[in-house]
Amino acid sequence: MKTCKSVEKKIVAYIHGELSESQTEAVKNHLESCKACRAEYEFHTATLDVLHDALETVPAPERLRSWNAVARMAAERKVTLLDVWYSLEFRSLVTAGAVVALFILLFGGVVVFTNIQGSKTPVSVVVEDVKERNDRVAIRPSGRIPHFVPPGLSGLPPNPDNLTYPEFANSYAVLDNPDDLTLFGSARVYNTIVAENTFKSALESPLSTFALDLDRVSYADVRRFLDNDQLPPPELVRPEEMVNYFVYDYPQPEGDNPFSIELEVGDCPWNEGHQLAMIGLKSADVNFSGLPPNNIVFLLDVSGSMNTPEKLPLLKGAMRLMVEQLRPEDRMSIVTCAGAAEVVLEPTADKQKIATAIDLLDTAGNAGQNVGFVEAYRVARESFVPGGNNRVLLATDGDFSISGMSESELVRLVERQKESGLALSVLGFCSEDEERSRIMQLAAAGNGSCSYVNDILSARKTLVSEMGATLATIAKEVNIQVEFNPAQVKAYRLIGYENRPIGRVNAKNLVGGGDLGEGHTVTALYEIVSAVSDAPSPNEELKYQRTELIGSDELFTVKLQYKKPENNSSEMLVCSISPDEVSAVPSDDFCFASEVAEFSLLLRKSAYRANASYDRVIDRVRTVSERDSNGFRSEFVRLVEKARTLDK
């Protein structure tokens, strides 16, 4: 569901009464007729509701120490309402410190707390630099409203009972062990450092394949570290996830094709003499209102491991927003699992009943997920809609036990239900790669998508703005194979995608791949060395191998292989590009994607970063960020500036 760009920029101003009478009337009339913009308006007003509720239950002073930086950041720098919402992680995280931030952001003015004795003490927002006390590390605020861990979570000790307001004003949270430092949100845990893709000879290895099972968690993790004044660990930076965090303006598919392929080649900004090839893929947009009726069964992991602010509370907030998008013909039910399965909401289209059930959700016990699957599928079967989208939507952090059933048996259960018309999609609140692997396997078996959620932006993106993509998979086992022409290309290097290998039975059959929903864009970048370049080839020293070249002026050919959800036969789209199609003036999308990749190489301390530079990234992105209605590209520039400051 897309908002109208001309109105979207005025919604916040409309809420705060900052428009003229004529503008106010125009926006009001538009909101009455446009569902997408109305949803955007309701999203922003929900933020104000959070503020109102929070003011009713402001916690005691001693609960506020780890939140003092929130007020300081709000006072120091103007940020958007979206920034605040993304920082607060819905109602469960709205503490008094967050309320202070919202007041400064929305209303301005001096913030004054009332202490226990009733006197008023202005809270200082001047915070000293990071200090170390032996092995104890002080958590300091960042250049933006940060994601701080509330007291008692992730190793952060609760505040001492004798903390008073003057102490609060200049205090900072301390960890006993630096290794305990956990940035707010479910930052991914990397067990190994993935070796970078190397340059390969187009003579020796002309084929390059990778799966399109992308998530975008790396960008969110990088943002968290930088917002807390730290450079991210190099192994955390995955270039393909950084690049694909952003949406690109690729053309719509033509005819009955579910995808379009856009190819572009230009100069490599960080390595003079090399070229950069961009492969852009876009799946067809599907109007949510035109989709078949939905029979959605939420299977919620409410075990103890989900009892952190960035998991179940975040999910509940996103589900509330999703409910507003449901149509009269859609049905939703909820099954929870924590040791035993419980149907907390029978199938219904009543939005008030659904909202009430969501509000009552809470964590308890341990998850025995196989029991929940059986119950969820039973509910879905009893409310089955012929010709509709019948789907179980599992939300879990992957930390569940399986009693009485092996993992392979659970996968087979999901596969059998898929064959009977019940699909499975997964919302992952995972941090460990092993946990991600488990839920990805389940989603693949259930002919559904697997989306990862670690903050409000990703939650809202998955369940609201990309609701159709989450609920409607248009292609499965999607992968790309690129064949380079050694007559034109001496060597190439795929940037990222190291952990997304594809098996190949033969030249026409690839094994593995990801699923894509409607309206998705996927981008891949190759650094290539032209055959006329003076740069050495990886196999230039080979004594015996010689390859006879076939006369062709094509640089490379892209083969996109996929299966439609309803069958298991592969289909393929083929597209090529030749040197005379290389543009001297690259597109805005090419420039932006290449600079996101360059930034990734810098953060990754890549051996292939050559002459990469923060300054060039900033300068080039600023020239191509006019189309930035959601502010994501402007935020990217801010992160690059922060990294440039820290990387000295």
XYZ file of C-alpha atoms in Angstrom:
648
model
C 0.000 0.000 0.000
C 1.650 3.217 -1.170
C 0.930 6.691 0.132
C 0.659 9.750 -2.095
C 4.002 11.528 -1.827
C 2.530 15.036 -2.004
C 0.261 14.361 0.974
C 2.580 12.103 2.969
C 4.936 14.997 3.722
C 2.055 17.068 5.139
C 0.513 14.470 7.448
C 2.581 15.269 10.547
C 2.068 18.996 10.007
C -1.667 18.312 9.631
C -1.739 16.458 12.969
C -0.072 19.375 14.747
C -2.255 22.042 13.111
C 0.632 23.645 11.263
C -1.090 23.924 7.866
C -3.122 26.773 6.471
C -6.910 26.448 6.392
C -6.933 25.560 2.718
C -4.150 23.000 3.134
C -5.868 21.502 6.173
C -9.118 21.095 4.277
C -7.327 19.559 1.286
C -5.485 17.012 3.426
C -8.655 16.194 5.373
C -10.578 15.479 2.172
C -7.727 13.393 0.814
C -7.518 11.274 3.978
C -11.200 10.462 3.664
C -10.713 9.042 0.179
C -7.213 7.480 0.299
C -6.789 4.358 2.454
C -2.995 4.390 2.210
C -2.621 7.944 3.455
C -5.288 7.315 6.075
C -3.196 4.396 7.396
C -0.151 6.676 7.516
C -2.160 9.271 9.443
C -3.371 6.648 11.930
C 0.184 5.410 12.406
C 1.351 8.869 13.457
C -1.644 9.532 15.700
C -0.961 6.201 17.404
C 2.375 7.665 18.484
C 0.571 10.472 20.279
C -1.690 7.908 21.939
C 1.422 6.211 23.278
C 2.566 9.507 24.751
C -0.790 10.079 26.405
C -0.838 6.594 27.938
C 2.742 6.920 29.133
C 2.019 10.122 31.005
C -0.586 8.269 33.047
C 2.034 5.945 34.504
C 5.341 7.786 34.758
C 7.700 5.491 36.704
C 9.623 6.400 39.829
C 12.886 8.349 39.469
C 15.119 5.401 40.238
C 13.811 3.656 37.111
C 15.040 6.354 34.773
C 18.818 6.339 34.833
C 19.465 4.456 31.621
C 17.056 6.770 29.806
C 18.618 10.135 30.606
C 20.345 10.268 27.252
C 17.006 10.154 25.453
C 16.136 13.622 26.697
C 19.584 14.902 25.890
C 19.412 13.660 22.312
C 16.021 15.181 21.743
C 17.154 18.533 23.100
C 20.390 18.482 21.138
C 19.088 17.538 17.721
C 15.809 17.767 15.890
C 14.617 14.332 14.832
C 11.487 13.153 13.115
C 8.400 11.610 14.619
C 9.411 8.433 12.831
C 12.753 8.486 14.668
C 10.966 8.677 17.999
C 8.558 5.900 17.138
C 11.368 3.672 15.958
C 13.265 4.386 19.150
C 10.410 3.784 21.570
C 9.547 0.273 20.336
C 5.820 0.780 21.127
C 4.040 1.059 24.436
C 6.148 -1.332 26.472
C 9.172 0.920 26.217
C 7.611 4.284 26.867
C 9.305 5.249 30.101
C 9.512 8.716 31.528
C 12.771 9.382 29.715
C 11.040 8.652 26.436
C 8.165 10.899 27.441
C 10.672 13.697 28.020
C 12.055 13.141 24.531
C 8.613 13.264 22.984
C 7.722 16.461 24.822
C 10.868 18.153 23.591
C 10.323 16.887 20.069
C 6.648 17.668 19.790
C 6.181 20.668 22.035
C 9.614 22.058 22.946
C 10.236 23.782 26.268
C 12.063 23.065 29.501
C 11.736 19.655 31.050
C 11.235 19.597 34.814
C 10.810 16.541 37.016
C 9.138 16.485 40.405
C 11.154 14.528 42.944
C 9.826 12.364 45.715
C 9.760 15.260 48.185
C 7.739 17.388 45.802
C 10.361 19.983 44.868
C 11.225 20.583 41.228
C 14.700 20.009 39.867
C 15.590 20.686 36.213
C 17.334 17.664 34.729
C 20.723 18.424 33.248
C 21.262 17.085 29.756
C 25.011 17.620 29.799
C 26.683 14.230 29.840
C 30.399 13.636 30.124
C 32.435 11.599 27.684
C 32.719 7.843 28.005
C 34.640 6.841 31.109
C 36.137 3.521 32.021
C 36.455 2.346 35.599
C 38.735 -0.649 35.577
C 36.719 -3.255 33.644
C 33.442 -1.403 33.924
C 32.125 0.313 30.823
C 29.891 3.362 30.813
C 27.110 3.374 28.248
C 26.939 6.827 26.744
C 24.323 8.450 24.559
C 24.718 8.727 20.814
C 24.052 11.428 18.243
C 20.469 10.322 17.870
C 17.741 8.978 20.125
C 19.386 5.636 20.947
C 18.117 2.162 21.689
C 18.986 1.770 25.353
C 18.388 -1.305 27.437
C 15.940 -0.764 30.302
C 17.219 -1.628 33.793
C 17.503 -5.330 34.474
C 17.661 -6.367 30.805
C 20.641 -7.764 28.889
C 23.068 -7.533 31.785
C 22.207 -3.973 32.771
C 21.911 -3.875 36.572
C 18.925 -2.158 38.172
C 19.464 1.284 39.627
C 20.461 1.642 43.265
C 17.590 2.477 45.573
C 19.177 5.701 46.783
C 19.362 7.382 43.377
C 17.991 10.933 43.537
C 17.237 13.415 40.803
C 20.500 15.370 41.018
C 22.315 12.038 40.752
C 20.079 11.039 37.861
C 21.018 14.194 36.010
C 24.681 13.220 35.753
C 24.506 9.449 36.018
C 25.244 6.747 33.532
C 24.540 3.042 33.431
C 27.435 0.676 34.068
C 28.028 -2.907 33.030
C 30.142 -5.241 35.115
C 31.519 -6.907 31.994
C 32.151 -5.109 28.695
C 31.107 -8.272 26.865
C 27.630 -7.923 28.369
C 26.941 -4.762 26.389
C 23.830 -5.367 24.318
C 22.483 -2.665 22.076
C 18.764 -2.277 22.193
C 16.983 -4.471 19.681
C 17.798 -7.980 18.559
C 21.176 -7.345 16.984
C 22.331 -10.407 15.146
C 24.979 -12.591 16.725
C 27.672 -13.701 14.293
C 29.475 -16.870 15.198
C 32.067 -16.750 12.429
C 33.647 -14.174 10.173
C 32.521 -14.866 6.622
C 35.376 -14.784 4.113
C 34.797 -12.239 1.368
C 34.150 -13.251 -2.192
C 37.351 -12.970 -4.212
C 37.908 -11.968 -7.818
C 37.281 -14.883 -10.145
C 38.468 -15.394 -13.665
C 35.719 -15.259 -16.261
C 37.690 -17.889 -18.178
C 38.020 -20.327 -15.331
C 34.737 -19.651 -13.496
C 32.271 -17.898 -15.799
C 29.200 -18.731 -13.673
C 28.185 -16.943 -10.483
C 25.022 -17.968 -8.614
C 23.296 -16.739 -5.468
C 19.937 -17.042 -3.707
C 17.504 -14.188 -3.222
C 16.604 -15.062 0.379
C 17.501 -11.630 1.666
C 16.841 -9.986 4.959
C 17.899 -6.459 5.876
C 19.017 -6.922 9.458
C 22.637 -5.914 8.879
C 21.666 -2.307 8.147
C 19.620 -2.046 11.343
C 22.491 -3.539 13.338
C 24.990 -1.100 11.802
C 22.658 1.772 12.617
C 22.465 0.705 16.264
C 26.215 0.598 16.717
C 26.747 3.960 15.047
C 23.908 5.545 17.011
C 25.708 4.412 20.144
C 28.989 5.988 19.014
C 30.632 2.713 18.070
C 31.848 1.336 14.763
C 30.156 -2.002 14.067
C 32.252 -5.184 14.134
C 33.414 -5.841 10.541
C 31.837 -9.307 10.527
C 28.435 -7.756 11.230
C 28.441 -5.811 7.956
C 26.845 -7.687 5.081
C 26.946 -5.530 1.943
C 24.005 -7.194 0.205
C 21.760 -6.530 3.216
C 22.958 -2.942 3.414
C 22.219 -2.318 -0.274
C 18.854 -4.084 -0.164
C 17.623 -2.164 2.841
C 16.638 0.510 0.331
C 13.989 0.365 -2.374
C 14.978 1.207 -5.951
C 12.895 2.525 -8.810
C 13.085 -0.468 -11.135
C 10.473 -0.859 -13.894
C 7.329 -2.899 -13.381
C 7.243 -6.397 -14.941
C 5.631 -6.644 -18.345
C 2.866 -9.026 -19.352
C 2.461 -12.128 -17.210
C 6.046 -12.082 -15.961
C 6.218 -11.884 -12.152
C 9.594 -10.084 -12.345
C 11.477 -7.454 -14.275
C 15.271 -7.364 -14.597
C 17.221 -4.104 -14.841
C 20.924 -4.201 -15.805
C 23.340 -1.279 -15.593
C 27.122 -0.992 -15.829
C 29.220 2.025 -14.921
C 32.541 3.049 -13.423
C 33.444 1.615 -10.025
C 33.691 4.658 -7.721
C 36.279 3.212 -5.327
C 38.534 1.431 -7.838
C 39.569 3.410 -10.900
C 39.831 1.284 -14.023
C 37.263 -1.229 -12.776
C 33.574 -1.257 -13.581
C 30.535 -1.935 -11.439
C 27.608 -4.001 -12.688
C 24.203 -3.605 -11.048
C 21.517 -6.267 -11.387
C 18.112 -5.039 -10.249
C 15.072 -7.242 -9.809
C 11.505 -6.132 -9.111
C 8.535 -8.375 -8.419
C 5.099 -7.337 -9.590
C 3.044 -5.014 -7.416
C -0.204 -6.572 -6.270
C -2.991 -4.387 -4.948
C -3.859 -5.748 -1.505
C -7.511 -4.905 -2.032
C -7.502 -7.198 -5.050
C -6.124 -10.233 -3.223
C -8.376 -13.185 -2.327
C -9.944 -13.265 1.167
C -7.437 -13.926 3.943
C -7.764 -16.649 6.550
C -4.826 -15.774 8.805
C -3.940 -17.784 11.894
C -1.248 -16.161 14.023
C 0.812 -18.795 15.832
C 2.613 -16.840 18.528
C 5.574 -18.046 20.518
C 4.848 -16.564 23.954
C 7.574 -18.440 25.791
C 9.886 -16.732 28.254
C 12.509 -15.982 25.600
C 10.002 -13.669 23.882
C 9.668 -11.584 27.044
C 11.933 -8.734 25.980
C 10.750 -5.353 24.665
C 11.997 -5.936 21.124
C 10.051 -9.195 20.743
C 6.465 -9.773 21.929
C 5.671 -6.127 22.838
C 7.006 -5.012 19.473
C 4.972 -7.715 17.720
C 1.798 -6.683 19.531
C 2.219 -3.093 18.409
C 2.739 -4.109 14.794
C -0.251 -6.465 14.914
C -2.463 -3.583 16.075
C -1.467 -1.599 13.007
C -1.994 -4.614 10.768
C -5.542 -5.103 12.042
C -6.503 -1.699 10.646
C -5.580 -2.899 7.155
C -7.884 -5.936 7.210
C -10.898 -5.952 4.922
C -14.422 -7.138 5.870
C -13.831 -10.416 4.038
C -10.628 -11.203 5.971
C -10.521 -13.415 9.066
C -7.894 -13.560 11.789
C -7.368 -15.956 14.688
C -4.626 -16.308 17.295
C -3.050 -19.429 18.773
C -0.402 -19.071 21.472
C 2.152 -21.624 22.504
C 4.091 -21.737 25.760
C 4.280 -25.336 26.919
C 0.687 -25.886 25.793
C -1.244 -24.506 22.854
C -4.195 -22.199 23.456
C -6.647 -20.642 21.042
C -6.994 -17.113 22.408
C -8.995 -15.829 19.444
C -11.322 -17.826 17.232
C -11.517 -16.773 13.551
C -13.211 -13.384 13.316
C -13.437 -10.229 11.220
C -14.334 -8.107 14.253
C -11.428 -5.675 14.603
C -12.334 -4.760 18.175
C -12.237 -8.406 19.266
C -8.896 -8.861 17.538
C -7.436 -5.749 19.176
C -8.617 -6.868 22.618
C -7.044 -10.300 22.167
C -3.763 -8.690 21.114
C -3.736 -6.426 24.178
C -4.135 -9.433 26.487
C -1.168 -11.346 25.058
C 1.624 -12.063 27.524
C 4.551 -14.436 27.892
C 4.502 -17.558 30.064
C 6.378 -20.852 30.236
C 8.446 -22.658 27.632
C 7.531 -23.159 23.997
C 6.659 -26.622 22.759
C 6.145 -25.420 19.227
C 5.016 -28.655 17.583
C 1.892 -28.646 19.788
C 1.160 -25.117 18.623
C 1.549 -26.063 14.973
C -1.002 -28.852 15.254
C -3.528 -26.547 16.914
C -2.904 -23.662 14.502
C -3.375 -25.907 11.492
C -6.586 -27.285 13.028
C -7.985 -23.763 13.382
C -6.898 -22.865 9.852
C -8.488 -26.014 8.450
C -11.819 -25.410 10.197
C -11.975 -21.842 8.856
C -10.586 -22.732 5.413
C -11.622 -20.329 2.631
C -11.804 -22.027 -0.800
C -9.799 -19.959 -3.255
C -8.565 -17.721 -0.453
C -5.196 -17.091 1.151
C -5.169 -19.650 3.968
C -2.031 -19.096 5.972
C -0.480 -19.725 9.379
C 1.768 -16.823 10.381
C 4.360 -17.993 12.907
C 6.032 -15.356 15.091
C 9.001 -16.686 17.062
C 12.577 -16.004 18.046
C 13.477 -19.559 17.040
C 14.285 -20.504 20.620
C 11.716 -23.258 21.032
C 11.913 -26.904 21.989
C 10.303 -29.751 20.082
C 8.901 -32.510 22.245
C 7.783 -35.803 20.767
C 8.728 -34.762 17.237
C 12.029 -34.345 15.437
C 12.783 -31.217 13.430
C 12.559 -33.206 10.203
C 9.118 -34.485 11.247
C 7.986 -30.925 11.954
C 9.178 -29.880 8.500
C 7.250 -32.769 6.950
C 4.133 -31.700 8.889
C 4.448 -28.209 7.408
C 4.965 -29.668 3.927
C 1.865 -31.866 4.213
C -0.250 -28.915 5.298
C 1.109 -26.877 2.391
C -0.026 -29.583 -0.014
C -3.531 -29.359 1.445
C -3.667 -25.598 0.864
C -2.393 -24.188 4.165
C 0.726 -22.056 3.728
C 3.159 -20.960 6.436
C 4.974 -17.625 6.692
C 7.358 -16.697 9.492
C 8.176 -13.533 11.413
C 11.590 -14.043 12.969
C 12.720 -12.194 16.081
C 16.038 -14.037 16.000
C 19.603 -13.036 16.700
C 21.473 -16.309 16.215
C 22.201 -17.561 12.701
C 21.283 -21.087 13.816
C 17.825 -19.924 14.905
C 17.366 -18.126 11.600
C 18.239 -21.284 9.734
C 15.515 -23.197 11.593
C 12.716 -20.799 10.785
C 13.866 -20.281 7.191
C 13.584 -24.028 6.685
C 10.038 -23.984 8.039
C 9.017 -21.065 5.812
C 10.466 -22.806 2.760
C 8.578 -25.987 3.616
C 5.374 -23.994 4.053
C 5.616 -22.130 0.755
C 5.776 -18.798 2.545
C 8.013 -15.842 3.222
C 10.432 -15.401 6.108
C 10.833 -11.856 7.421
C 13.101 -10.691 10.241
C 11.956 -8.103 12.738
C 14.265 -6.227 15.082
C 12.764 -2.750 15.390
C 9.579 -0.846 14.726
C 10.589 0.051 11.178
C 11.013 -3.579 10.128
C 7.859 -4.610 12.006
C 5.757 -1.926 10.365
C 7.329 -2.632 6.981
C 6.480 -6.338 7.216
C 2.963 -6.218 8.646
C 1.676 -2.911 7.270
C 3.389 -1.347 4.257
C 4.385 -4.737 2.790
C 1.415 -6.670 4.107
C 0.573 -8.006 0.654
C 4.124 -9.278 0.178
C 4.102 -10.948 3.600
C 0.805 -12.693 2.980
C 1.173 -13.405 -0.734
C 4.252 -15.178 -2.067
C 4.409 -14.751 -5.836
C 7.515 -16.882 -6.445
C 9.572 -19.435 -4.543
C 13.117 -20.790 -4.828
C 14.214 -17.634 -6.615
C 17.869 -17.481 -7.565
C 20.129 -15.758 -10.043
C 22.884 -17.143 -12.228
C 25.210 -14.746 -14.032
C 27.394 -15.945 -16.898
C 30.302 -13.648 -17.725
C 31.723 -13.454 -21.224
C 35.533 -13.858 -20.946
C 35.929 -12.093 -24.283
C 34.689 -8.920 -22.581
C 35.278 -9.531 -18.858
C 38.636 -10.587 -17.451
C 37.529 -11.028 -13.832
C 34.590 -10.320 -11.543
C 33.736 -10.206 -7.849
C 30.267 -10.538 -6.322
C 29.920 -7.983 -3.522
C 28.378 -9.762 -0.544
C 26.081 -12.805 -0.702
C 28.836 -14.947 0.836
C 26.388 -16.871 3.012
C 23.817 -17.487 0.271
C 25.311 -20.237 -1.879
C 23.369 -22.169 -4.488
C 23.906 -25.772 -5.485
C 23.917 -26.577 -9.189
C 22.803 -29.951 -10.537
C 23.601 -28.866 -14.085
C 23.684 -25.690 -16.141
C 19.889 -25.442 -16.159
C 18.926 -26.581 -12.679
C 19.839 -24.715 -9.528
C 19.148 -26.065 -6.062
C 17.897 -23.715 -3.349
C 16.795 -20.111 -3.376
C 14.529 -17.726 -1.523
C 10.884 -16.708 -1.756
C 9.685 -13.276 -2.867
C 6.446 -11.446 -2.247
C 4.794 -8.728 -4.290
C 6.504 -5.406 -4.862
C 9.947 -6.493 -3.662
C 13.150 -5.123 -5.165
C 16.456 -6.991 -4.971
C 19.839 -5.602 -6.009
C 23.187 -7.289 -6.599
C 26.497 -5.642 -7.474
C 29.561 -7.067 -9.208
C 32.934 -5.380 -9.469
C 34.314 -6.358 -12.863
C 37.634 -6.043 -14.670
C 37.331 -5.465 -18.397
C 39.128 -7.811 -20.771
C 40.983 -4.800 -22.201
C 42.172 -3.744 -18.746
C 45.850 -3.934 -17.805
C 44.891 -5.466 -14.456
C 46.130 -9.066 -14.064
C 43.661 -11.917 -14.419
C 43.328 -14.464 -11.584
C 44.348 -17.314 -13.911
C 46.864 -15.404 -16.019
C 49.723 -17.591 -14.781
C 48.071 -20.903 -15.713
C 50.435 -22.954 -17.854
C 48.127 -25.547 -19.373
C 44.565 -24.240 -19.379
C 43.482 -22.349 -22.463
C 39.903 -21.516 -23.363
C 38.638 -20.796 -26.843
C 36.413 -17.726 -26.713
C 33.089 -17.517 -28.506
C 32.681 -14.301 -30.446
C 30.101 -12.159 -28.627
C 29.986 -8.538 -27.590
C 27.822 -9.217 -24.521
C 29.356 -8.486 -21.136
C 27.256 -10.996 -19.247
C 23.917 -12.786 -19.212
C 21.591 -13.002 -16.218
C 19.314 -15.991 -15.731
C 16.583 -15.589 -13.142
C 15.152 -18.952 -12.124
C 12.028 -19.327 -9.994
C 8.985 -21.465 -9.316
C 5.438 -20.248 -9.035
C 3.885 -21.006 -5.632
C 1.365 -23.466 -6.998
C 3.784 -25.791 -8.818
C 7.291 -27.260 -8.696
C 8.402 -26.663 -12.271
C 11.098 -24.034 -12.741
C 10.691 -21.048 -15.028
C 13.411 -18.716 -16.232
C 13.890 -15.144 -17.395
C 17.040 -14.267 -19.360
C 18.576 -10.837 -19.908
C 21.944 -9.649 -21.296
C 23.895 -6.403 -21.577
C 26.577 -5.338 -24.041
C 29.364 -2.711 -23.790
C 27.518 -0.212 -25.975
C 24.732 -0.148 -23.353
C 27.124 1.121 -20.679
C 26.065 4.661 -19.827
C 28.576 7.405 -19.163
C 26.012 9.005 -16.838
C 24.806 6.439 -14.290
C 21.280 6.469 -12.939
C 20.486 7.804 -9.476
C 19.743 4.286 -8.253
C 23.100 3.056 -9.555
C 24.932 5.893 -7.808
C 23.131 5.358 -4.537
C 23.498 1.561 -4.480
C 27.191 1.799 -5.351
C 27.798 4.222 -2.483
C 25.962 2.013 0.003
C 28.270 -0.782 -1.137
C 31.320 1.475 -0.784
C 30.237 2.385 2.748
C 29.871 -1.325 3.529
C 33.398 -2.028 2.309
C 34.746 0.711 4.574
C 32.919 -0.600 7.640
C 33.911 -4.148 6.797
C 37.580 -3.191 6.484
C 37.396 -5.036 3.196
C 40.564 -6.113 1.452
C 38.870 -4.877 -1.729
C 37.986 -1.356 -0.590
C 40.867 0.115 -2.659
C 40.361 3.902 -2.605
C 36.982 3.887 -0.863
C 36.259 7.120 0.965
C 33.597 8.372 3.363
C 33.766 11.811 1.757
C 32.937 10.475 -1.696
C 30.044 8.413 -0.324
C 28.542 11.503 1.303
C 29.080 13.780 -1.696
C 27.617 11.385 -4.270
C 24.623 10.353 -2.171
C 23.681 13.970 -1.539
C 23.466 14.561 -5.281
C 20.993 11.697 -5.828
C 18.764 11.912 -2.748
C 16.039 14.186 -4.079
C 13.657 11.208 -4.248
C 13.637 10.531 -0.524
C 10.072 10.901 0.737
C 10.605 8.557 3.687
C 13.908 10.114 4.768
C 15.879 6.852 4.627
C 18.566 8.215 2.306
C 19.053 11.307 4.441
C 19.424 9.044 7.444
C 22.045 7.066 5.518
C 24.114 10.228 5.012
C 23.922 10.902 8.737
C 25.225 7.405 9.501
C 28.114 7.802 7.059
C 29.040 11.102 8.697
C 28.976 9.428 12.108
C 31.185 6.569 10.874
C 33.629 9.037 9.335
C 33.989 10.743 12.708
C 34.467 7.473 14.580
C 36.831 5.854 12.066
C 39.898 7.923 12.889
